[in-house]
Short mmCIF file of C-alpha atoms and ligand atoms in Angstrom, two decimals:
data_model
loop_
_atom_site.label_atom_id
_atom_site.label_comp_id
_atom_site.label_asym_id
_atom_site.label_seq_id
_atom_site.Cartn_x
_atom_site.Cartn_y
_atom_site.Cartn_z
CA MET A 1074 -5.00 18.66 3.98
CA GLU A 1075 -2.80 17.30 7.32
CA LEU A 1076 -1.20 14.18 6.57
CA PRO A 1077 -2.52 10.97 9.31
CA GLU A 1078 0.35 9.84 11.33
CA LYS A 1079 2.30 6.60 9.67
CA THR A 1080 1.06 4.68 12.45
CA ARG A 1081 -2.19 4.69 10.92
CA PHE A 1082 -0.65 2.99 7.60
CA SER A 1083 -3.54 2.59 5.66
CA GLU A 1084 -5.24 6.06 5.89
CA TRP A 1085 -1.85 7.75 5.92
CA PHE A 1086 -1.11 5.84 2.31
CA ASN A 1087 -3.87 6.31 0.39
CA GLU A 1088 -3.73 10.07 1.70
CA LEU A 1089 0.12 10.47 0.56
CA ILE A 1090 -0.11 8.29 -2.73
CA PHE A 1091 -2.53 11.78 -3.61
CA THR A 1092 -1.84 14.53 -1.92
CA ALA A 1093 2.29 13.85 -2.82
CA GLU A 1094 0.85 13.73 -6.65
CA ILE A 1095 1.71 9.84 -6.96
CA MET A 1096 -1.58 8.64 -8.20
CA ASP A 1097 -5.18 10.34 -9.14
CA VAL A 1098 -7.44 8.15 -7.53
CA ARG A 1099 -10.83 9.58 -8.67
CA TYR A 1100 -11.14 7.81 -11.68
CA PRO A 1101 -14.34 6.40 -12.52
CA VAL A 1102 -13.24 2.54 -12.72
CA LYS A 1103 -12.63 0.61 -9.69
CA GLY A 1104 -9.63 -0.21 -8.78
CA ILE A 1105 -7.99 1.52 -12.04
CA TYR A 1106 -6.12 4.57 -11.04
CA VAL A 1107 -4.16 7.45 -13.19
CA TRP A 1108 -0.36 8.11 -13.04
CA MET A 1109 0.44 11.79 -12.10
CA PRO A 1110 3.32 13.49 -14.10
CA PHE A 1111 4.79 13.11 -10.65
CA GLY A 1112 4.47 9.53 -9.83
CA PHE A 1113 5.25 8.55 -13.42
CA LYS A 1114 8.29 10.21 -13.09
CA LEU A 1115 9.16 7.87 -10.16
CA ARG A 1116 7.80 5.45 -12.20
CA ARG A 1117 10.35 5.92 -15.02
CA LYS A 1118 13.25 5.96 -12.73
CA VAL A 1119 12.73 2.76 -11.15
CA TYR A 1120 11.70 0.99 -14.31
CA ASP A 1121 14.63 2.28 -16.19
CA TYR A 1122 16.56 0.82 -13.30
CA LEU A 1123 14.82 -2.60 -13.78
CA ARG A 1124 15.65 -2.87 -17.78
CA SER A 1125 18.81 -2.32 -17.37
CA LEU A 1126 19.27 -5.01 -15.15
CA LEU A 1127 16.89 -7.60 -17.42
CA ASP A 1128 19.10 -5.75 -20.38
CA ARG A 1129 21.75 -7.03 -19.51
CA ASP A 1130 21.31 -10.69 -21.33
CA HIS A 1131 17.19 -10.54 -21.84
CA GLU A 1132 15.47 -8.87 -24.62
CA GLU A 1133 12.97 -6.32 -24.69
CA VAL A 1134 9.02 -7.63 -26.07
CA LEU A 1135 6.11 -6.48 -26.69
CA PHE A 1136 2.70 -9.16 -27.05
CA PRO A 1137 -0.75 -8.03 -27.77
CA LEU A 1138 -3.44 -7.67 -24.87
CA LEU A 1139 -6.04 -9.69 -26.69
CA ILE A 1140 -6.17 -13.20 -25.85
CA PRO A 1141 -7.91 -15.76 -27.89
CA GLU A 1142 -10.16 -17.86 -25.96
CA HIS A 1143 -9.22 -21.26 -26.93
CA GLU A 1144 -5.25 -20.69 -26.24
CA PHE A 1145 -6.18 -19.14 -23.34
CA MET A 1146 -8.46 -22.42 -22.07
CA LYS A 1147 -5.58 -24.64 -23.08
CA GLU A 1148 -3.82 -24.86 -20.52
CA ALA A 1149 -6.42 -26.26 -17.36
CA GLU A 1150 -4.24 -25.59 -14.12
CA HIS A 1151 -3.83 -22.08 -15.54
CA ILE A 1152 -7.32 -21.24 -16.24
CA ARG A 1153 -8.25 -22.87 -12.67
CA GLY A 1154 -5.79 -20.05 -11.58
CA PHE A 1155 -7.91 -16.96 -13.53
CA GLU A 1156 -10.54 -17.72 -14.83
CA ASP A 1157 -12.27 -15.99 -12.14
CA GLU A 1158 -10.54 -12.85 -12.62
CA VAL A 1159 -10.31 -12.45 -16.42
CA TYR A 1160 -12.35 -9.71 -18.44
CA TRP A 1161 -13.49 -10.56 -21.61
CA VAL A 1162 -13.84 -8.70 -24.60
CA THR A 1163 -17.12 -9.77 -25.92
CA HIS A 1164 -18.33 -7.81 -29.07
CA GLY A 1165 -16.35 -5.64 -32.02
CA GLY A 1166 -18.95 -3.00 -31.94
CA LEU A 1167 -22.19 -3.85 -32.44
CA GLU A 1168 -21.17 -7.41 -33.57
CA GLU A 1169 -20.38 -10.70 -31.14
CA LEU A 1170 -17.17 -11.87 -31.72
CA ASP A 1171 -16.75 -15.47 -33.19
CA VAL A 1172 -13.72 -16.08 -30.75
CA LYS A 1173 -14.24 -14.29 -26.80
CA LEU A 1174 -10.79 -12.24 -26.50
CA ALA A 1175 -9.08 -12.04 -22.92
CA LEU A 1176 -7.50 -9.18 -21.79
CA ARG A 1177 -4.40 -10.70 -21.01
CA PRO A 1178 -4.23 -11.36 -16.58
CA THR A 1179 -0.94 -12.30 -17.12
CA SER A 1180 0.66 -13.60 -20.89
CA GLU A 1181 2.21 -16.66 -20.55
CA THR A 1182 -1.14 -17.98 -22.92
CA ALA A 1183 -0.10 -15.18 -25.84
CA ILE A 1184 3.75 -15.56 -25.83
CA TYR A 1185 3.67 -19.56 -25.63
CA PRO A 1186 1.73 -19.63 -29.01
CA ILE A 1187 4.57 -17.76 -30.41
CA PHE A 1188 7.57 -19.69 -28.88
CA ASN A 1189 6.11 -23.02 -30.83
CA LEU A 1190 6.72 -20.90 -34.19
CA TRP A 1191 10.27 -19.28 -32.94
CA ILE A 1192 11.50 -22.25 -31.35
CA ARG A 1193 12.63 -25.17 -34.11
CA THR A 1194 16.18 -26.20 -32.18
CA HIS A 1195 18.67 -26.25 -29.74
CA ALA A 1196 20.55 -23.10 -31.58
CA ASP A 1197 17.18 -21.30 -30.83
CA LEU A 1198 17.96 -21.98 -26.67
CA PRO A 1199 18.26 -19.99 -24.43
CA LEU A 1200 15.36 -17.74 -25.80
CA LYS A 1201 15.24 -14.72 -22.46
CA VAL A 1202 12.84 -11.89 -23.19
CA TYR A 1203 11.21 -10.34 -21.26
CA GLN A 1204 8.11 -7.12 -21.57
CA ILE A 1205 6.49 -4.65 -19.73
CA VAL A 1206 2.93 -3.93 -20.07
CA ASN A 1207 -0.42 -3.80 -18.43
CA VAL A 1208 -2.30 -6.51 -17.31
CA PHE A 1209 -5.91 -6.72 -16.18
CA ARG A 1210 -7.62 -8.81 -13.11
CA TYR A 1211 -11.02 -8.48 -12.14
CA GLU A 1212 -10.05 -8.31 -8.53
CA THR A 1213 -13.38 -8.85 -5.85
CA LYS A 1214 -11.04 -7.86 -2.95
CA HIS A 1215 -11.07 -4.43 -1.38
CA THR A 1216 -9.03 -2.23 -4.19
CA ARG A 1217 -6.17 0.03 -3.34
CA PRO A 1218 -3.93 1.72 -5.53
CA LEU A 1219 -0.18 0.18 -6.51
CA ILE A 1220 -1.51 -2.77 -4.40
CA ARG A 1221 -4.65 -4.20 -5.52
CA LEU A 1222 -5.69 -3.20 -8.94
CA ARG A 1223 -8.11 -4.14 -12.06
CA GLU A 1224 -5.64 -2.64 -14.06
CA VAL A 1225 -2.07 -3.34 -13.11
CA THR A 1226 -0.22 -0.83 -15.34
CA SER A 1227 2.78 -1.51 -14.48
CA PHE A 1228 3.37 -5.70 -15.13
CA LYS A 1229 7.11 -6.11 -16.23
CA GLU A 1230 7.16 -10.60 -17.02
CA ALA A 1231 10.02 -12.47 -18.07
CA HIS A 1232 10.18 -15.39 -19.94
CA THR A 1233 12.42 -18.18 -20.83
CA VAL A 1234 13.27 -21.32 -22.32
CA HIS A 1235 15.81 -23.65 -21.92
CA ALA A 1236 16.82 -27.08 -23.37
CA THR A 1237 17.11 -28.95 -19.73
CA MET A 1238 15.62 -28.74 -16.58
CA GLU A 1239 19.16 -27.66 -15.06
CA GLU A 1240 19.16 -24.67 -16.94
CA ALA A 1241 15.88 -23.48 -16.10
CA GLU A 1242 16.86 -24.37 -12.22
CA ASN A 1243 19.66 -22.40 -13.14
CA GLN A 1244 17.74 -18.97 -14.53
CA VAL A 1245 15.52 -19.41 -11.34
CA GLU A 1246 18.75 -18.91 -9.39
CA LYS A 1247 19.85 -16.10 -11.90
CA ALA A 1248 16.33 -14.37 -11.36
CA VAL A 1249 16.55 -14.41 -7.79
CA ASN A 1250 20.13 -12.58 -7.88
CA LEU A 1251 18.21 -10.41 -10.45
CA TYR A 1252 15.34 -9.44 -8.18
CA ARG A 1253 17.76 -9.56 -4.79
CA GLU A 1254 19.38 -6.44 -6.58
CA PHE A 1255 17.11 -4.84 -7.47
CA PHE A 1256 15.37 -4.72 -4.35
CA ASP A 1257 18.55 -3.82 -2.35
CA THR A 1258 19.10 -0.70 -4.61
CA LEU A 1259 16.01 0.59 -3.99
CA GLY A 1260 16.07 -0.21 -0.05
CA ILE A 1261 13.33 -2.61 0.38
CA PRO A 1262 13.86 -5.62 2.32
CA TYR A 1263 12.60 -8.75 1.89
CA LEU A 1264 12.13 -12.76 2.90
CA ILE A 1265 12.07 -15.23 -0.38
CA PHE A 1266 9.91 -18.14 0.34
CA GLN A 1267 9.07 -21.36 -1.39
CA ARG A 1268 5.32 -20.79 -1.84
CA PRO A 1269 3.09 -24.30 -0.63
CA GLU A 1270 1.72 -26.30 -3.54
CA TRP A 1271 -1.61 -25.00 -3.00
CA ASP A 1272 -0.24 -21.58 -3.36
CA LYS A 1273 2.03 -21.76 -6.64
CA PHE A 1274 1.63 -19.91 -9.91
CA PRO A 1275 -1.39 -21.69 -11.75
CA GLY A 1276 0.97 -24.60 -14.53
CA ALA A 1277 4.59 -24.14 -12.48
CA VAL A 1278 6.07 -27.11 -11.17
CA TYR A 1279 7.43 -24.25 -7.79
CA THR A 1280 6.97 -20.88 -7.21
CA LEU A 1281 9.48 -18.54 -5.02
CA ALA A 1282 8.20 -15.21 -3.98
CA PHE A 1283 9.84 -11.93 -2.64
CA ASP A 1284 7.27 -11.02 0.77
CA THR A 1285 8.41 -7.64 2.53
CA ILE A 1286 6.81 -6.76 5.28
CA MET A 1287 4.85 -3.32 5.49
CA PRO A 1288 4.92 -0.42 8.16
CA ASP A 1289 1.63 -2.61 9.62
CA GLY A 1290 2.99 -6.06 9.85
CA LYS A 1291 1.45 -7.67 6.95
CA THR A 1292 3.53 -8.83 4.23
CA LEU A 1293 3.17 -7.99 0.73
CA GLN A 1294 4.34 -10.09 -1.89
CA ILE A 1295 6.49 -7.77 -4.16
CA GLY A 1296 8.10 -10.31 -6.64
CA THR A 1297 7.92 -13.84 -7.98
CA VAL A 1298 9.65 -16.79 -10.23
CA HIS A 1299 8.43 -19.32 -11.26
CA ASN A 1300 9.88 -22.63 -12.93
CA LEU A 1301 7.36 -24.04 -15.15
CA GLY A 1302 9.30 -27.37 -16.34
CA THR A 1303 7.43 -28.91 -18.78
CA ASN A 1304 4.37 -27.97 -18.20
CA PHE A 1305 3.69 -25.14 -20.87
CA ALA A 1306 6.34 -26.53 -23.13
CA GLU A 1307 3.73 -30.22 -23.38
CA THR A 1308 0.43 -27.72 -23.49
CA PHE A 1309 1.72 -25.06 -26.51
CA ASP A 1310 3.83 -28.21 -28.19
CA ILE A 1311 6.76 -26.57 -27.33
CA LYS A 1312 9.91 -28.65 -28.97
CA PHE A 1313 13.04 -28.09 -30.22
CA GLU A 1314 15.38 -30.70 -31.89
CA THR A 1315 18.74 -31.73 -30.07
CA PRO A 1316 22.55 -32.00 -31.50
CA ASP A 1317 21.11 -35.73 -31.67
CA GLY A 1318 18.28 -35.22 -34.34
CA ASP A 1319 15.39 -35.73 -31.02
CA HIS A 1320 12.32 -33.61 -30.14
CA GLU A 1321 12.12 -32.66 -26.68
CA TYR A 1322 10.02 -30.41 -24.41
CA ALA A 1323 11.56 -27.33 -23.47
CA CYS A 1324 11.94 -26.16 -20.26
CA GLN A 1325 10.30 -22.71 -19.40
CA THR A 1326 11.04 -20.53 -15.94
CA CYS A 1327 9.18 -16.81 -15.66
CA TYR A 1328 9.24 -13.81 -13.08
CA GLY A 1329 7.37 -10.95 -12.59
CA ILE A 1330 7.38 -7.48 -10.72
CA SER A 1331 4.31 -5.11 -10.76
CA GLU A 1332 4.32 -1.58 -9.88
CA ARG A 1333 3.94 -3.31 -6.22
CA CYS A 1334 7.41 -2.35 -5.49
CA ILE A 1335 6.37 1.12 -5.75
CA ALA A 1336 4.32 0.24 -2.98
CA ALA A 1337 6.80 -1.03 -1.21
CA LEU A 1338 9.54 1.79 -1.38
CA ILE A 1339 6.62 4.31 -0.87
CA ALA A 1340 5.48 2.49 2.71
CA ILE A 1341 8.85 1.42 3.89
CA HIS A 1342 10.95 4.47 3.56
CA GLY A 1343 8.10 7.34 3.83
CA ASP A 1344 7.79 9.35 6.99
CA ASN A 1345 4.98 11.64 8.57
CA SER A 1346 6.17 14.45 6.94
CA GLY A 1347 5.61 12.26 3.51
CA LEU A 1348 7.65 10.45 0.83
CA VAL A 1349 11.16 9.78 1.40
CA LEU A 1350 13.10 8.61 -1.69
CA PRO A 1351 16.55 6.96 -2.50
CA PHE A 1352 18.36 9.66 -4.28
CA ARG A 1353 18.76 7.58 -7.49
CA PHE A 1354 15.34 7.53 -7.50
CA ALA A 1355 13.86 10.43 -6.63
CA PRO A 1356 11.56 12.81 -9.53
CA ILE A 1357 13.00 15.87 -8.00
CA GLN A 1358 16.84 15.25 -6.20
CA ALA A 1359 17.30 18.55 -4.88
CA VAL A 1360 15.37 21.82 -4.60
CA ILE A 1361 17.00 24.96 -4.14
CA ILE A 1362 15.38 27.42 -1.40
CA PRO A 1363 16.04 31.07 -2.32
CA VAL A 1364 16.11 32.62 1.28
CA LEU A 1365 14.55 36.37 0.05
CA PHE A 1366 14.21 39.33 1.87
CA LYS A 1367 12.33 42.79 0.42
CA GLY A 1368 15.26 44.75 -1.12
CA GLU A 1369 18.68 42.93 -0.17
CA GLY A 1370 20.50 41.40 -2.79
CA ARG A 1371 17.75 39.50 -4.13
CA GLU A 1372 19.02 39.26 -7.41
CA ARG A 1373 22.07 38.23 -6.45
CA ILE A 1374 20.78 35.63 -4.38
CA MET A 1375 18.69 34.35 -7.66
CA GLU A 1376 21.90 34.76 -9.60
CA ARG A 1377 23.34 31.97 -7.17
CA ALA A 1378 20.57 29.23 -6.99
CA GLU A 1379 20.76 29.61 -11.05
CA GLU A 1380 24.59 28.53 -11.18
CA ILE A 1381 23.84 26.02 -8.22
CA LYS A 1382 20.97 23.94 -9.93
CA SER A 1383 23.27 24.56 -13.22
CA GLU A 1384 26.68 22.62 -11.47
CA LEU A 1385 24.45 20.16 -10.27
CA GLU A 1386 22.70 19.59 -13.41
CA ARG A 1387 25.64 19.25 -15.09
CA ARG A 1388 26.53 16.20 -12.54
CA GLY A 1389 22.98 14.36 -13.49
CA TRP A 1390 20.64 15.56 -10.89
CA ASP A 1391 17.26 16.63 -11.50
CA VAL A 1392 16.80 19.91 -9.44
CA VAL A 1393 13.75 23.13 -8.81
CA ILE A 1394 14.13 26.23 -7.31
CA ASP A 1395 11.26 27.11 -5.03
CA ASP A 1396 11.04 31.24 -5.54
CA SER A 1397 7.04 31.09 -5.36
CA GLU A 1398 5.63 33.89 -3.14
CA LEU A 1399 5.02 30.85 0.11
CA ARG A 1400 6.57 31.65 3.15
CA PRO A 1401 9.39 29.05 4.36
CA GLY A 1402 7.68 27.05 6.42
CA ALA A 1403 5.21 26.30 3.44
CA LYS A 1404 8.06 25.39 1.07
CA TYR A 1405 9.56 22.93 3.86
CA TYR A 1406 6.76 21.43 4.23
CA ARG A 1407 5.62 20.67 0.25
CA TRP A 1408 9.01 19.31 -0.93
CA GLU A 1409 8.92 17.28 2.21
CA LEU A 1410 5.92 15.85 1.27
CA LYS A 1411 7.36 14.76 -2.09
CA GLY A 1412 10.37 13.04 -0.43
CA VAL A 1413 13.21 15.39 -2.40
CA PRO A 1414 16.41 14.19 -0.96
CA VAL A 1415 18.57 17.19 -0.48
CA ARG A 1416 17.22 20.99 0.12
CA ILE A 1417 19.70 23.46 0.00
CA GLU A 1418 19.41 26.76 1.15
CA ILE A 1419 20.68 29.97 -0.27
CA GLY A 1420 20.08 33.79 1.50
CA PRO A 1421 22.69 36.81 2.31
CA SER A 1422 24.85 34.80 4.07
CA GLU A 1423 25.21 31.97 1.88
CA VAL A 1424 25.93 34.27 -0.83
CA GLU A 1425 28.84 36.15 1.38
CA ASN A 1426 30.57 33.63 2.21
CA ASN A 1427 30.28 31.55 -0.39
CA THR A 1428 28.38 28.63 1.37
CA LEU A 1429 25.29 26.91 0.95
CA THR A 1430 23.05 25.49 4.00
CA VAL A 1431 22.24 22.09 2.90
CA SER A 1432 19.91 19.42 5.11
CA PHE A 1433 19.01 15.78 3.77
CA ARG A 1434 15.06 14.56 3.53
CA ASN A 1435 15.59 11.74 6.06
CA ASP A 1436 17.26 13.32 9.20
CA LYS A 1437 16.25 17.18 8.02
CA LYS A 1438 19.75 17.87 9.59
CA LYS A 1439 20.96 21.17 9.29
CA PHE A 1440 24.67 21.90 7.88
CA GLU A 1441 26.87 24.21 5.95
CA ILE A 1442 29.55 23.54 3.19
CA GLU A 1443 31.33 25.66 1.12
CA ALA A 1444 30.18 26.54 -2.14
CA ASP A 1445 33.18 24.94 -3.88
CA LYS A 1446 32.92 21.58 -2.38
CA ILE A 1447 29.28 20.83 -3.91
CA HIS A 1448 31.27 18.33 -5.88
CA GLU A 1449 31.01 16.41 -3.48
CA LEU A 1450 27.10 16.42 -2.62
CA THR A 1451 26.51 13.37 -4.64
CA GLY A 1452 28.78 10.55 -2.52
CA MET A 1453 27.17 12.23 0.78
CA ALA A 1454 23.65 11.81 -1.24
CA MET A 1455 24.73 8.57 -1.58
CA GLU A 1456 25.99 7.57 1.64
CA ASN A 1457 22.68 9.25 3.07
CA ASP A 1458 20.74 6.34 0.88
CA ASP A 1459 22.88 3.68 2.69
CA ARG A 1460 21.57 4.90 5.89
CA LEU A 1461 17.85 4.43 4.44
CA ARG A 1462 18.80 0.98 3.53
CA GLU A 1463 20.21 -0.09 6.74
CA LYS A 1464 17.07 1.62 8.35
CA SER A 1465 14.37 -0.11 6.51
CA ARG A 1466 16.24 -3.39 6.90
CA ARG A 1467 16.47 -2.91 11.08
CA PHE A 1468 12.81 -2.21 10.34
CA MET A 1469 11.59 -5.81 8.86
CA GLU A 1470 14.27 -7.38 11.23
CA GLU A 1471 12.54 -6.17 14.26
CA ARG A 1472 9.25 -8.12 12.37
CA ILE A 1473 10.69 -11.21 12.30
CA ARG A 1474 10.32 -13.70 15.40
CA MET A 1475 11.25 -17.57 15.29
CA CYS A 1476 8.81 -19.16 17.34
CA GLY A 1477 8.66 -22.36 19.17
CA SER A 1478 4.98 -23.18 19.66
CA ILE A 1479 1.87 -22.52 18.18
CA GLU A 1480 0.30 -19.67 20.61
CA GLU A 1481 4.03 -17.65 19.86
CA ALA A 1482 3.59 -18.06 16.19
CA LYS A 1483 -0.58 -17.12 16.59
CA GLU A 1484 0.84 -13.88 18.70
CA HIS A 1485 3.32 -12.57 16.23
CA ALA A 1486 2.14 -13.18 12.60
CA GLY A 1487 -0.25 -9.98 13.37
CA LYS A 1488 2.93 -7.83 13.93
CA GLY A 1489 4.94 -9.37 11.28
CA VAL A 1490 6.23 -12.39 9.84
CA ALA A 1491 6.56 -15.64 12.59
CA LEU A 1492 9.26 -18.18 11.53
CA PHE A 1493 8.38 -21.73 12.98
CA GLY A 1494 9.72 -25.45 12.20
CA TRP A 1495 7.58 -27.15 10.03
CA CYS A 1496 7.58 -30.78 8.49
CA GLY A 1497 6.74 -29.68 4.88
CA LYS A 1498 3.70 -32.25 4.97
CA THR A 1499 -0.11 -30.42 3.34
CA SER A 1500 -2.08 -30.95 6.43
CA CYS A 1501 0.05 -29.40 9.07
CA GLY A 1502 0.62 -26.39 6.61
CA GLU A 1503 -3.61 -26.05 5.85
CA GLU A 1504 -3.53 -27.04 10.43
CA ILE A 1505 -1.06 -23.51 10.80
CA GLU A 1506 -3.16 -21.36 8.34
CA ASN A 1507 -6.59 -22.17 10.46
CA ARG A 1508 -4.83 -21.73 13.75
CA LEU A 1509 -2.71 -18.71 12.54
CA GLU A 1510 -5.13 -16.98 10.71
CA SER A 1511 -2.60 -16.30 8.63
CA THR A 1512 -1.38 -17.51 5.50
CA LEU A 1513 1.45 -19.61 5.19
CA LEU A 1514 4.08 -17.86 3.11
CA GLY A 1515 5.88 -21.14 2.09
CA ILE A 1516 9.98 -22.17 2.64
CA LEU A 1517 11.88 -19.35 3.97
CA LYS A 1518 14.37 -19.62 0.92
CA GLY A 1519 16.58 -16.70 1.63
CA GLY A 1520 16.47 -12.88 3.20
CA TYR A 1521 17.22 -13.90 6.87
CA ASN A 1522 19.15 -16.03 8.70
CA ALA A 1523 16.99 -18.90 10.44
CA GLU A 1524 17.70 -22.60 11.16
CA SER A 1525 14.98 -25.28 11.77
CA PRO A 1526 14.32 -25.60 15.85
CA GLY A 1527 14.70 -29.07 14.41
CA GLU A 1528 10.48 -30.12 14.91
CA CYS A 1529 6.83 -29.21 13.12
CA VAL A 1530 5.30 -26.78 15.65
CA VAL A 1531 2.10 -28.85 14.95
CA CYS A 1532 2.82 -32.52 14.75
CA HIS A 1533 6.42 -32.18 16.48
CA GLU A 1534 7.55 -34.72 14.00
CA ASN A 1535 10.98 -33.75 12.07
CA ALA A 1536 11.43 -30.62 10.43
CA PRO A 1537 14.26 -30.10 8.39
CA TYR A 1538 12.57 -26.48 6.63
CA VAL A 1539 11.88 -22.85 8.11
CA ALA A 1540 8.55 -21.78 7.35
CA GLY A 1541 6.81 -18.41 7.68
CA SER A 1542 3.13 -17.07 8.15
CA ALA A 1543 1.83 -13.51 8.17
CA ARG A 1544 -1.39 -11.80 7.41
CA THR A 1545 -0.96 -10.91 3.83
CA TYR A 1546 -2.00 -7.76 1.26
ZN1 ZN B 82 3.97 -31.33 10.47
#
């Protein structure tokens, strides 16, 4: 099956996910997909890295999937935000349950009743935990692997508790920096917005979100950070004793990343031939292709290929040798589709001259190195990743435009992110969404340098903010 051109992004993405063996899309429940071995290795490398960042100063926990109805229904705004997408367990075997159980759509209402028991005094704070779990949402919009799911399989949610609002604010900043580091390493460029009031996390004081621009110009929300203030602490009675003996409500934050980070990784770096993966995260980092001719030194070539494989594995690489019966062209096609960053060809002349013929997946240019200099390959692969990051950064910046009028913003919002001055009033925000037929992403907080043109694009009054708008996933 031929991969569609990447300019037909939606078809390209759906086809690639399946043919590159990331997900099997044939599971017989809408919006629920299967991680295949190759896809799962990619997931593992990305999430191992995310874990390593969190493990610096968070502890990992695992809370239950089922949330009793009375806990789930405690926080009024939170319910309004989620009630139309919750799956309920109503029966145990043939019996109807006394208490309905929600499949977590997110875990605040599973975790915070227990925080109420864990937190007694100021000495218990700050508390910072995270978990990587599946969550369920009854999506009624068009579902799509890795992007819009009914079972989100890889939801990393962190929850923190602090003594003061100032500390919660600091934690929000730390979480934003952690996410910056994560996405920078993946080479996924982003804009950071403070979401408008009507689009913040249900129950939060405010929400910061990371958006990336997909190849079709629509934005994908890839991470969120919420300052919850004391909203949930008041609902779940999370109080602590201060050094003076008073009892105060704690301040909380939470922040999440899902497998949309993998969707972005695939969408942003991939090309017409398939996946392009950063060296660090590629499930297979190098493929060795023995170039075999009938009867001509076959054994020596295979021996050499094994030596090179062991040499690279000693350096921590994941390597395969493709000695299948396929023609070389078919082998190249197969490994390009899977985004293997480094290809090494070994034939009679390479064995004779003690060299390797190498090419990188993203530019496909072949070059020769002396086999003794194989240790230089890791550094070269990392430099190649820098070029990949730079390319994706340029791609995103080309799709951002500061717009002076509502007409210009409307013209651009279908192609990428339109930026403009905004006074911050809800009425102007709503008018922007209506006239642009796109989503107001919120107030720009990072990821791109832009200064407010001074006046609101709708009311022409003083605009302290740069806001952005785009079509979104
Ligand atoms: Zn205005």
